[in-house]
PDB file of C-alpha atoms in Angstrom:
ATOM      1  CA  MET A  26      44.880 101.050 109.255  1.00 68.00           C
ATOM      2  CA  PHE A  27      44.942 104.375 107.440  1.00 77.00           C
ATOM      3  CA  GLN A  28      48.043 106.476 106.824  1.00 81.00           C
ATOM      4  CA  LYS A  29      48.535 109.823 105.177  1.00 85.00           C
ATOM      5  CA  LEU A  30      50.730 110.045 102.088  1.00 84.00           C
ATOM      6  CA  ASP A  31      54.300 110.753 103.114  1.00 84.00           C
ATOM      7  CA  PRO A  32      56.804 111.778 100.374  1.00 85.00           C
ATOM      8  CA  ALA A  33      59.462 112.758 102.935  1.00 85.00           C
ATOM      9  CA  GLN A  34      61.819 109.888 102.005  1.00 85.00           C
ATOM     10  CA  ILE A  35      61.616 110.535  98.258  1.00 88.00           C
ATOM     11  CA  PRO A  36      63.944 113.127  96.685  1.00 90.00           C
ATOM     12  CA  ALA A  37      62.207 116.209  95.282  1.00 88.00           C
ATOM     13  CA  PRO A  38      62.013 116.404  91.448  1.00 89.00           C
ATOM     14  CA  GLN A  39      64.886 118.266  89.788  1.00 90.00           C
ATOM     15  CA  THR A  40      63.443 118.607  86.271  1.00 91.00           C
ATOM     16  CA  GLN A  41      61.504 121.596  84.993  1.00 88.00           C
ATOM     17  CA  TYR A  42      57.808 121.367  85.871  1.00 88.00           C
ATOM     18  CA  SER A  43      55.719 121.356  82.704  1.00 86.00           C
ATOM     19  CA  PRO A  44      52.638 119.147  83.189  1.00 87.00           C
ATOM     20  CA  GLY A  45      50.619 120.384  80.200  1.00 85.00           C
ATOM     21  CA  PRO A  46      46.935 121.359  80.245  1.00 87.00           C
ATOM     22  CA  ALA A  47      44.958 120.059  83.223  1.00 90.00           C
ATOM     23  CA  PRO A  48      42.709 117.119  82.316  1.00 91.00           C
ATOM     24  CA  ILE A  49      38.915 117.270  82.369  1.00 93.00           C
ATOM     25  CA  LEU A  50      36.811 114.580  84.024  1.00 95.00           C
ATOM     26  CA  ASN A  51      33.656 113.700  82.135  1.00 96.00           C
ATOM     27  CA  TRP A  52      31.252 110.886  81.270  1.00 97.00           C
ATOM     28  CA  ILE A  53      31.481 110.100  77.548  1.00 97.00           C
ATOM     29  CA  SER A  54      29.411 107.886  75.299  1.00 97.00           C
ATOM     30  CA  THR A  55      31.159 104.676  74.268  1.00 96.00           C
ATOM     31  CA  GLU A  56      29.991 105.401  70.704  1.00 96.00           C
ATOM     32  CA  LYS A  57      32.544 108.213  70.550  1.00 97.00           C
ATOM     33  CA  PHE A  58      35.628 106.092  71.244  1.00 96.00           C
ATOM     34  CA  VAL A  59      38.251 105.056  68.697  1.00 95.00           C
ATOM     35  CA  VAL A  60      41.535 103.192  69.007  1.00 92.00           C
ATOM     36  CA  ASP A  61      44.693 104.398  67.249  1.00 90.00           C
ATOM     37  CA  HIS A  62      46.608 101.278  66.292  1.00 84.00           C
ATOM     38  CA  THR A  63      49.742 103.230  65.454  1.00 81.00           C
ATOM     39  CA  TYR A  64      50.568 102.952  69.178  1.00 82.00           C
ATOM     40  CA  GLN A  65      47.782 100.882  70.763  1.00 83.00           C
ATOM     41  CA  ARG A  66      48.154  97.121  71.043  1.00 76.00           C
ATOM     42  CA  GLU A  67      45.815  94.697  69.335  1.00 80.00           C
ATOM     43  CA  VAL A  68      43.449  92.856  71.663  1.00 83.00           C
ATOM     44  CA  SER A  69      45.122  89.437  71.843  1.00 83.00           C
ATOM     45  CA  ARG A  70      43.594  86.136  72.948  1.00 88.00           C
ATOM     46  CA  ARG A  71      44.753  86.835  76.469  1.00 87.00           C
ATOM     47  CA  GLY A  72      43.376  90.356  76.163  1.00 88.00           C
ATOM     48  CA  ARG A  73      39.994  88.975  75.130  1.00 92.00           C
ATOM     49  CA  GLN A  74      40.026  86.714  78.169  1.00 94.00           C
ATOM     50  CA  ASN A  75      40.803  89.732  80.343  1.00 92.00           C
ATOM     51  CA  VAL A  76      37.917  91.694  78.812  1.00 94.00           C
ATOM     52  CA  GLN A  77      35.562  88.783  79.447  1.00 95.00           C
ATOM     53  CA  HIS A  78      36.722  88.507  83.054  1.00 95.00           C
ATOM     54  CA  ILE A  79      36.148  92.240  83.640  1.00 95.00           C
ATOM     55  CA  ALA A  80      32.698  92.004  82.071  1.00 96.00           C
ATOM     56  CA  GLU A  81      31.725  88.929  84.094  1.00 96.00           C
ATOM     57  CA  HIS A  82      32.727  90.638  87.349  1.00 95.00           C
ATOM     58  CA  PHE A  83      31.954  94.229  86.391  1.00 96.00           C
ATOM     59  CA  ASP A  84      32.055  96.575  89.385  1.00 95.00           C
ATOM     60  CA  TRP A  85      32.319 100.357  89.254  1.00 96.00           C
ATOM     61  CA  SER A  86      34.600 100.311  92.310  1.00 93.00           C
ATOM     62  CA  LYS A  87      37.175  98.527  90.123  1.00 92.00           C
ATOM     63  CA  PHE A  88      36.710 100.772  87.081  1.00 95.00           C
ATOM     64  CA  ALA A  89      39.340 103.515  86.804  1.00 94.00           C
ATOM     65  CA  PRO A  90      38.499 106.477  84.543  1.00 96.00           C
ATOM     66  CA  VAL A  91      39.453 105.845  80.924  1.00 96.00           C
ATOM     67  CA  ILE A  92      42.186 108.181  79.631  1.00 95.00           C
ATOM     68  CA  VAL A  93      41.142 109.652  76.276  1.00 95.00           C
ATOM     69  CA  ALA A  94      42.244 112.457  73.955  1.00 94.00           C
ATOM     70  CA  PRO A  95      39.952 114.385  71.587  1.00 95.00           C
ATOM     71  CA  VAL A  96      40.545 113.710  67.890  1.00 94.00           C
ATOM     72  CA  GLU A  97      38.894 114.827  64.653  1.00 93.00           C
ATOM     73  CA  GLY A  98      35.198 114.304  64.072  1.00 94.00           C
ATOM     74  CA  GLY A  99      34.206 114.793  67.704  1.00 95.00           C
ATOM     75  CA  MET A 100      35.658 111.405  68.627  1.00 96.00           C
ATOM     76  CA  PHE A 101      38.027 110.427  71.446  1.00 96.00           C
ATOM     77  CA  ALA A 102      41.095 108.196  71.102  1.00 94.00           C
ATOM     78  CA  ILE A 103      41.532 105.800  74.015  1.00 95.00           C
ATOM     79  CA  VAL A 104      44.986 106.212  75.523  1.00 93.00           C
ATOM     80  CA  ASP A 105      44.415 103.809  78.425  1.00 92.00           C
ATOM     81  CA  GLY A 106      41.365 101.679  79.188  1.00 93.00           C
ATOM     82  CA  GLN A 107      40.603  99.764  75.997  1.00 93.00           C
ATOM     83  CA  HIS A 108      39.894  96.507  77.863  1.00 94.00           C
ATOM     84  CA  ARG A 109      37.658  97.886  80.596  1.00 95.00           C
ATOM     85  CA  THR A 110      35.743 100.047  78.122  1.00 96.00           C
ATOM     86  CA  THR A 111      35.072  97.027  75.896  1.00 96.00           C
ATOM     87  CA  ALA A 112      33.894  95.136  78.977  1.00 96.00           C
ATOM     88  CA  ALA A 113      31.527  98.006  79.803  1.00 96.00           C
ATOM     89  CA  ILE A 114      30.093  97.839  76.265  1.00 96.00           C
ATOM     90  CA  LEU A 115      29.511  94.096  76.724  1.00 96.00           C
ATOM     91  CA  ARG A 116      27.470  94.978  79.812  1.00 96.00           C
ATOM     92  CA  GLY A 117      25.375  97.409  77.818  1.00 96.00           C
ATOM     93  CA  ILE A 118      26.847 100.480  79.510  1.00 97.00           C
ATOM     94  CA  GLU A 119      26.532 103.503  77.244  1.00 96.00           C
ATOM     95  CA  GLN A 120      28.754 106.013  79.073  1.00 97.00           C
ATOM     96  CA  VAL A 121      31.934 105.625  81.108  1.00 97.00           C
ATOM     97  CA  PRO A 122      33.921 108.077  83.249  1.00 97.00           C
ATOM     98  CA  CYS A 123      36.890 109.567  81.408  1.00 97.00           C
ATOM     99  CA  GLN A 124      39.940 111.681  82.031  1.00 96.00           C
ATOM    100  CA  VAL A 125      40.186 113.856  78.929  1.00 96.00           C
ATOM    101  CA  VAL A 126      43.716 115.043  78.123  1.00 94.00           C
ATOM    102  CA  GLN A 127      44.810 117.447  75.410  1.00 94.00           C
ATOM    103  CA  ALA A 128      47.444 115.517  73.456  1.00 91.00           C
ATOM    104  CA  ASP A 129      48.479 115.029  69.861  1.00 91.00           C
ATOM    105  CA  ARG A 130      49.274 111.558  68.512  1.00 89.00           C
ATOM    106  CA  ALA A 131      52.909 111.624  69.677  1.00 88.00           C
ATOM    107  CA  GLN A 132      51.863 112.721  73.157  1.00 90.00           C
ATOM    108  CA  GLN A 133      49.141 110.086  73.222  1.00 91.00           C
ATOM    109  CA  ALA A 134      51.685 107.404  72.348  1.00 87.00           C
ATOM    110  CA  ALA A 135      54.068 108.691  75.028  1.00 86.00           C
ATOM    111  CA  ALA A 136      51.248 108.705  77.579  1.00 87.00           C
ATOM    112  CA  TYR A 137      50.275 105.147  76.608  1.00 86.00           C
ATOM    113  CA  ALA A 138      53.874 103.990  77.065  1.00 84.00           C
ATOM    114  CA  ALA A 139      54.169 105.761  80.409  1.00 83.00           C
ATOM    115  CA  VAL A 140      50.874 104.483  81.807  1.00 82.00           C
ATOM    116  CA  ASN A 141      51.511 100.884  80.732  1.00 78.00           C
ATOM    117  CA  GLY A 142      55.264 100.825  81.238  1.00 76.00           C
ATOM    118  CA  ASN A 143      55.880 102.689  84.486  1.00 72.00           C
ATOM    119  CA  VAL A 144      53.926 100.290  86.659  1.00 66.00           C
ATOM    120  CA  THR A 145      54.984  99.218  90.141  1.00 67.00           C
ATOM    121  CA  LYS A 146      54.398  95.485  90.052  1.00 74.00           C
ATOM    122  CA  THR A 147      52.083  94.150  92.728  1.00 77.00           C
ATOM    123  CA  THR A 148      53.591  91.145  94.488  1.00 87.00           C
ATOM    124  CA  ALA A 149      51.747  87.905  95.132  1.00 90.00           C
ATOM    125  CA  GLN A 150      51.891  88.704  98.855  1.00 92.00           C
ATOM    126  CA  GLN A 151      50.241  92.100  98.350  1.00 89.00           C
ATOM    127  CA  LEU A 152      47.512  90.512  96.230  1.00 88.00           C
ATOM    128  CA  PHE A 153      46.944  87.912  98.956  1.00 92.00           C
ATOM    129  CA  TYR A 154      46.427  90.573 101.622  1.00 91.00           C
ATOM    130  CA  ALA A 155      44.149  92.564  99.319  1.00 85.00           C
ATOM    131  CA  LYS A 156      42.008  89.466  98.722  1.00 90.00           C
ATOM    132  CA  LEU A 157      42.023  88.686 102.431  1.00 90.00           C
ATOM    133  CA  ALA A 158      40.771  92.196 103.235  1.00 85.00           C
ATOM    134  CA  ALA A 159      38.058  91.738 100.596  1.00 82.00           C
ATOM    135  CA  GLY A 160      36.834  88.560 102.277  1.00 89.00           C
ATOM    136  CA  ASP A 161      37.962  86.185  99.520  1.00 90.00           C
ATOM    137  CA  ALA A 162      37.207  82.616 100.637  1.00 93.00           C
ATOM    138  CA  ASP A 163      40.444  81.108  99.270  1.00 95.00           C
ATOM    139  CA  ALA A 164      42.564  83.796 100.941  1.00 94.00           C
ATOM    140  CA  GLU A 165      40.759  83.249 104.239  1.00 95.00           C
ATOM    141  CA  ALA A 166      41.319  79.492 103.992  1.00 97.00           C
ATOM    142  CA  LEU A 167      45.034  80.018 103.395  1.00 97.00           C
ATOM    143  CA  ALA A 168      45.269  82.503 106.274  1.00 97.00           C
ATOM    144  CA  ASP A 169      43.688  79.879 108.529  1.00 97.00           C
ATOM    145  CA  VAL A 170      46.275  77.287 107.457  1.00 98.00           C
ATOM    146  CA  CYS A 171      49.139  79.704 108.052  1.00 97.00           C
ATOM    147  CA  ALA A 172      47.858  80.610 111.518  1.00 97.00           C
ATOM    148  CA  ALA A 173      47.625  76.930 112.452  1.00 97.00           C
ATOM    149  CA  ALA A 174      51.175  76.248 111.251  1.00 97.00           C
ATOM    150  CA  GLY A 175      52.867  79.347 112.661  1.00 96.00           C
ATOM    151  CA  VAL A 176      53.511  80.810 109.223  1.00 97.00           C
ATOM    152  CA  GLU A 177      53.413  84.484 108.285  1.00 97.00           C
ATOM    153  CA  ILE A 178      53.159  85.619 104.673  1.00 96.00           C
ATOM    154  CA  SER A 179      55.512  88.598 104.470  1.00 94.00           C
ATOM    155  CA  ARG A 180      54.065  91.708 102.873  1.00 88.00           C
ATOM    156  CA  ARG A 181      57.316  92.530 101.076  1.00 83.00           C
ATOM    157  CA  ASN A 182      60.185  90.554  99.605  1.00 85.00           C
ATOM    158  CA  LEU A 183      62.917  89.761 102.108  1.00 84.00           C
ATOM    159  CA  ILE A 184      66.370  88.269 101.798  1.00 84.00           C
ATOM    160  CA  LEU A 185      67.098  85.054 103.688  1.00 79.00           C
ATOM    161  CA  ALA A 186      69.121  86.788 106.416  1.00 80.00           C
ATOM    162  CA  LYS A 187      66.212  89.127 107.235  1.00 87.00           C
ATOM    163  CA  MET A 188      63.570  86.427 107.614  1.00 92.00           C
ATOM    164  CA  HIS A 189      62.187  85.318 110.957  1.00 95.00           C
ATOM    165  CA  VAL A 190      60.914  81.863 111.832  1.00 96.00           C
ATOM    166  CA  GLY A 191      57.763  81.097 109.855  1.00 96.00           C
ATOM    167  CA  GLN A 192      58.009  83.971 107.395  1.00 97.00           C
ATOM    168  CA  THR A 193      57.485  83.151 103.735  1.00 97.00           C
ATOM    169  CA  GLN A 194      56.899  84.726 100.347  1.00 95.00           C
ATOM    170  CA  ALA A 195      55.709  81.482  98.726  1.00 96.00           C
ATOM    171  CA  VAL A 196      52.033  82.428  98.288  1.00 96.00           C
ATOM    172  CA  GLY A 197      51.734  80.615  94.971  1.00 96.00           C
ATOM    173  CA  ALA A 198      53.083  77.340  96.351  1.00 97.00           C
ATOM    174  CA  LEU A 199      50.882  77.595  99.438  1.00 98.00           C
ATOM    175  CA  ASN A 200      47.785  78.057  97.300  1.00 97.00           C
ATOM    176  CA  ARG A 201      48.737  75.208  94.966  1.00 97.00           C
ATOM    177  CA  CYS A 202      49.396  72.830  97.845  1.00 98.00           C
ATOM    178  CA  LEU A 203      46.181  73.776  99.631  1.00 98.00           C
ATOM    179  CA  ARG A 204      44.199  72.968  96.482  1.00 97.00           C
ATOM    180  CA  GLN A 205      46.094  69.783  95.632  1.00 97.00           C
ATOM    181  CA  TYR A 206      46.794  68.234  99.020  1.00 97.00           C
ATOM    182  CA  GLY A 207      44.269  69.823 101.378  1.00 97.00           C
ATOM    183  CA  ARG A 208      44.386  71.724 104.623  1.00 97.00           C
ATOM    184  CA  GLU A 209      45.735  69.048 106.993  1.00 96.00           C
ATOM    185  CA  THR A 210      48.593  67.922 104.749  1.00 97.00           C
ATOM    186  CA  LEU A 211      49.712  71.507 104.172  1.00 98.00           C
ATOM    187  CA  ILE A 212      49.590  72.383 107.873  1.00 98.00           C
ATOM    188  CA  THR A 213      51.640  69.300 108.728  1.00 97.00           C
ATOM    189  CA  ALA A 214      54.181  70.064 105.998  1.00 98.00           C
ATOM    190  CA  LEU A 215      54.621  73.614 107.278  1.00 98.00           C
ATOM    191  CA  GLN A 216      54.971  72.428 110.869  1.00 98.00           C
ATOM    192  CA  CYS A 217      57.798  70.145 109.728  1.00 97.00           C
ATOM    193  CA  ILE A 218      59.667  73.375 108.998  1.00 98.00           C
ATOM    194  CA  THR A 219      58.480  75.809 111.665  1.00 97.00           C
ATOM    195  CA  GLU A 220      58.226  73.431 114.646  1.00 97.00           C
ATOM    196  CA  THR A 221      61.447  71.483 114.257  1.00 96.00           C
ATOM    197  CA  ALA A 222      65.066  72.251 115.166  1.00 93.00           C
ATOM    198  CA  ASP A 223      65.411  76.050 115.574  1.00 94.00           C
ATOM    199  CA  GLY A 224      62.383  76.870 113.442  1.00 95.00           C
ATOM    200  CA  ASN A 225      64.361  76.955 110.184  1.00 95.00           C
ATOM    201  CA  ALA A 226      64.017  80.667 109.479  1.00 95.00           C
ATOM    202  CA  GLY A 227      64.076  81.369 105.756  1.00 95.00           C
ATOM    203  CA  PHE A 228      63.208  77.824 104.679  1.00 96.00           C
ATOM    204  CA  VAL A 229      59.446  78.063 104.235  1.00 97.00           C
ATOM    205  CA  ARG A 230      60.208  78.038 100.523  1.00 96.00           C
ATOM    206  CA  ALA A 231      58.060  77.021  97.595  1.00 96.00           C
ATOM    207  CA  THR A 232      60.017  73.937  96.522  1.00 97.00           C
ATOM    208  CA  ILE A 233      60.414  72.732 100.113  1.00 97.00           C
ATOM    209  CA  ILE A 234      56.706  73.159 100.901  1.00 98.00           C
ATOM    210  CA  GLU A 235      55.751  71.287  97.742  1.00 98.00           C
ATOM    211  CA  ALA A 236      58.260  68.506  98.417  1.00 97.00           C
ATOM    212  CA  LEU A 237      57.039  67.984 101.976  1.00 98.00           C
ATOM    213  CA  CYS A 238      53.407  67.893 100.861  1.00 98.00           C
ATOM    214  CA  GLU A 239      54.231  65.332  98.181  1.00 97.00           C
ATOM    215  CA  VAL A 240      56.017  63.055 100.660  1.00 96.00           C
ATOM    216  CA  LEU A 241      53.425  63.351 103.425  1.00 97.00           C
ATOM    217  CA  SER A 242      50.353  62.977 101.201  1.00 95.00           C
ATOM    218  CA  ALA A 243      51.252  59.351 100.445  1.00 86.00           C
ATOM    219  CA  SER A 244      52.764  58.445 103.822  1.00 91.00           C
ATOM    220  CA  ILE A 245      51.676  57.180 107.226  1.00 92.00           C
ATOM    221  CA  TRP A 246      53.761  60.020 108.649  1.00 94.00           C
ATOM    222  CA  ARG A 247      51.141  62.666 107.856  1.00 94.00           C
ATOM    223  CA  ASP A 248      49.007  61.707 110.830  1.00 94.00           C
ATOM    224  CA  ALA A 249      51.900  60.879 113.159  1.00 93.00           C
ATOM    225  CA  GLY A 250      51.726  64.213 114.956  1.00 94.00           C
ATOM    226  CA  GLU A 251      54.516  64.820 117.453  1.00 95.00           C
ATOM    227  CA  THR A 252      56.332  61.665 116.325  1.00 95.00           C
ATOM    228  CA  LEU A 253      56.743  63.167 112.855  1.00 96.00           C
ATOM    229  CA  LEU A 254      58.030  66.477 114.212  1.00 96.00           C
ATOM    230  CA  ARG A 255      60.593  64.741 116.416  1.00 95.00           C
ATOM    231  CA  ALA A 256      61.656  62.611 113.423  1.00 94.00           C
ATOM    232  CA  MET A 257      62.224  65.812 111.450  1.00 96.00           C
ATOM    233  CA  ASP A 258      64.122  67.535 114.271  1.00 95.00           C
ATOM    234  CA  ASP A 259      67.478  66.324 112.999  1.00 93.00           C
ATOM    235  CA  PHE A 260      66.724  66.888 109.316  1.00 96.00           C
ATOM    236  CA  SER A 261      68.825  69.907 108.409  1.00 96.00           C
ATOM    237  CA  PHE A 262      67.015  72.066 105.895  1.00 96.00           C
ATOM    238  CA  PRO A 263      70.059  74.336 105.393  1.00 94.00           C
ATOM    239  CA  ASP A 264      72.335  71.348 104.757  1.00 95.00           C
ATOM    240  CA  ALA A 265      69.880  69.691 102.394  1.00 95.00           C
ATOM    241  CA  TRP A 266      69.399  72.948 100.483  1.00 94.00           C
ATOM    242  CA  GLY A 267      73.167  73.416 100.216  1.00 93.00           C
ATOM    243  CA  GLU A 268      73.751  69.860  98.998  1.00 93.00           C
ATOM    244  CA  ILE A 269      71.155  70.355  96.258  1.00 93.00           C
ATOM    245  CA  THR A 270      72.091  73.852  95.093  1.00 89.00           C
ATOM    246  CA  ASP A 271      75.789  74.392  95.869  1.00 85.00           C
ATOM    247  CA  GLY A 272      78.078  74.422  92.845  1.00 76.00           C
ATOM    248  CA  ARG A 273      75.223  74.824  90.374  1.00 78.00           C
ATOM    249  CA  ASP A 274      74.977  77.957  88.266  1.00 76.00           C
ATOM    250  CA  GLN A 275      71.345  77.187  87.518  1.00 84.00           C
ATOM    251  CA  ILE A 276      68.852  74.648  88.805  1.00 87.00           C
ATOM    252  CA  PHE A 277      65.194  74.327  87.941  1.00 92.00           C
ATOM    253  CA  PRO A 278      62.623  74.460  90.763  1.00 92.00           C
ATOM    254  CA  ALA A 279      61.203  71.102  89.653  1.00 93.00           C
ATOM    255  CA  THR A 280      64.658  69.558  90.121  1.00 93.00           C
ATOM    256  CA  VAL A 281      65.027  71.075  93.592  1.00 94.00           C
ATOM    257  CA  ARG A 282      61.610  69.733  94.531  1.00 95.00           C
ATOM    258  CA  ARG A 283      62.391  66.220  93.260  1.00 95.00           C
ATOM    259  CA  LEU A 284      65.704  66.081  95.123  1.00 95.00           C
ATOM    260  CA  PHE A 285      64.080  67.382  98.306  1.00 95.00           C
ATOM    261  CA  VAL A 286      61.385  64.713  98.007  1.00 96.00           C
ATOM    262  CA  GLU A 287      64.109  62.070  97.805  1.00 96.00           C
ATOM    263  CA  LYS A 288      66.023  63.446 100.806  1.00 96.00           C
ATOM    264  CA  VAL A 289      62.945  63.769 103.047  1.00 96.00           C
ATOM    265  CA  ALA A 290      61.634  60.338 102.035  1.00 95.00           C
ATOM    266  CA  ARG A 291      65.010  58.701 102.790  1.00 95.00           C
ATOM    267  CA  HIS A 292      65.229  60.488 106.137  1.00 96.00           C
ATOM    268  CA  LEU A 293      61.761  59.377 107.241  1.00 95.00           C
ATOM    269  CA  ALA A 294      62.328  55.824 105.981  1.00 93.00           C
ATOM    270  CA  ALA A 295      65.490  55.672 108.102  1.00 93.00           C
ATOM    271  CA  ARG A 296      63.595  56.913 111.176  1.00 90.00           C
ATOM    272  CA  LEU A 297      60.887  54.316 110.561  1.00 87.00           C
ATOM    273  CA  SER A 298      63.506  51.553 110.414  1.00 86.00           C
ATOM    274  CA  GLN A 299      65.035  52.778 113.682  1.00 85.00           C
ATOM    275  CA  GLN A 300      61.626  52.663 115.366  1.00 79.00           C
ATOM    276  CA  ALA A 301      61.027  49.130 114.116  1.00 74.00           C
ATOM    277  CA  ALA A 302      64.436  47.875 115.274  1.00 67.00           C
TER     278      ALA A 302
END
């Protein structure tokens, strides 16, 4: 779905408008690039891994113009784009598209800070939907699991009170559990939340998903179908969460998961004993 840009809800700028000289767009030889380490970062180990990843999957549709500024000797200082330009060189590309700005060293440093600092962070949910639109196999597999379990990955972060039944932000946990435990275990774990009691809005949470998968993966309950869901009907996720977290200033996710595993395992063991009696 396409939408036009709409700045109506954003206040108009109040500062004096002084944007500087308009940039020039041009293709420039990679031989003419330099890096000014007075403000540019060194390429770290992680940076080298990023460069390699860009090079391995090089695609012009993912290559934003490199921001450069002319310096002495007919060279151009890279303000933004050191990694992708290095990746292009690894691919044997001799020229890359550039946005050429007129800026002295102080302005270059300020531009570098602005470009790399004023970034709106992309959420895991937004990345999931981008991958899904691109036809990524892992994203499609996760979307299939969510559809089967009545789960919706919210596109934006929501507070508990605003969540509907089945909504979640726990993309990372869903992906981890799908890889570790498989499709059927994850679907069953999610159904234990969404198809029991009142649907447990707001409790499709990372630690709860992981705890349920851990319990079910090693249990006869995983393939119990409706019997499992009815056994979980009187397990109160809000009460269990409160018992684990109330009165604690800080609690690690791994601790929450372990305690949830214990509570769910005890609950199902009790139901199994009742059935055997």
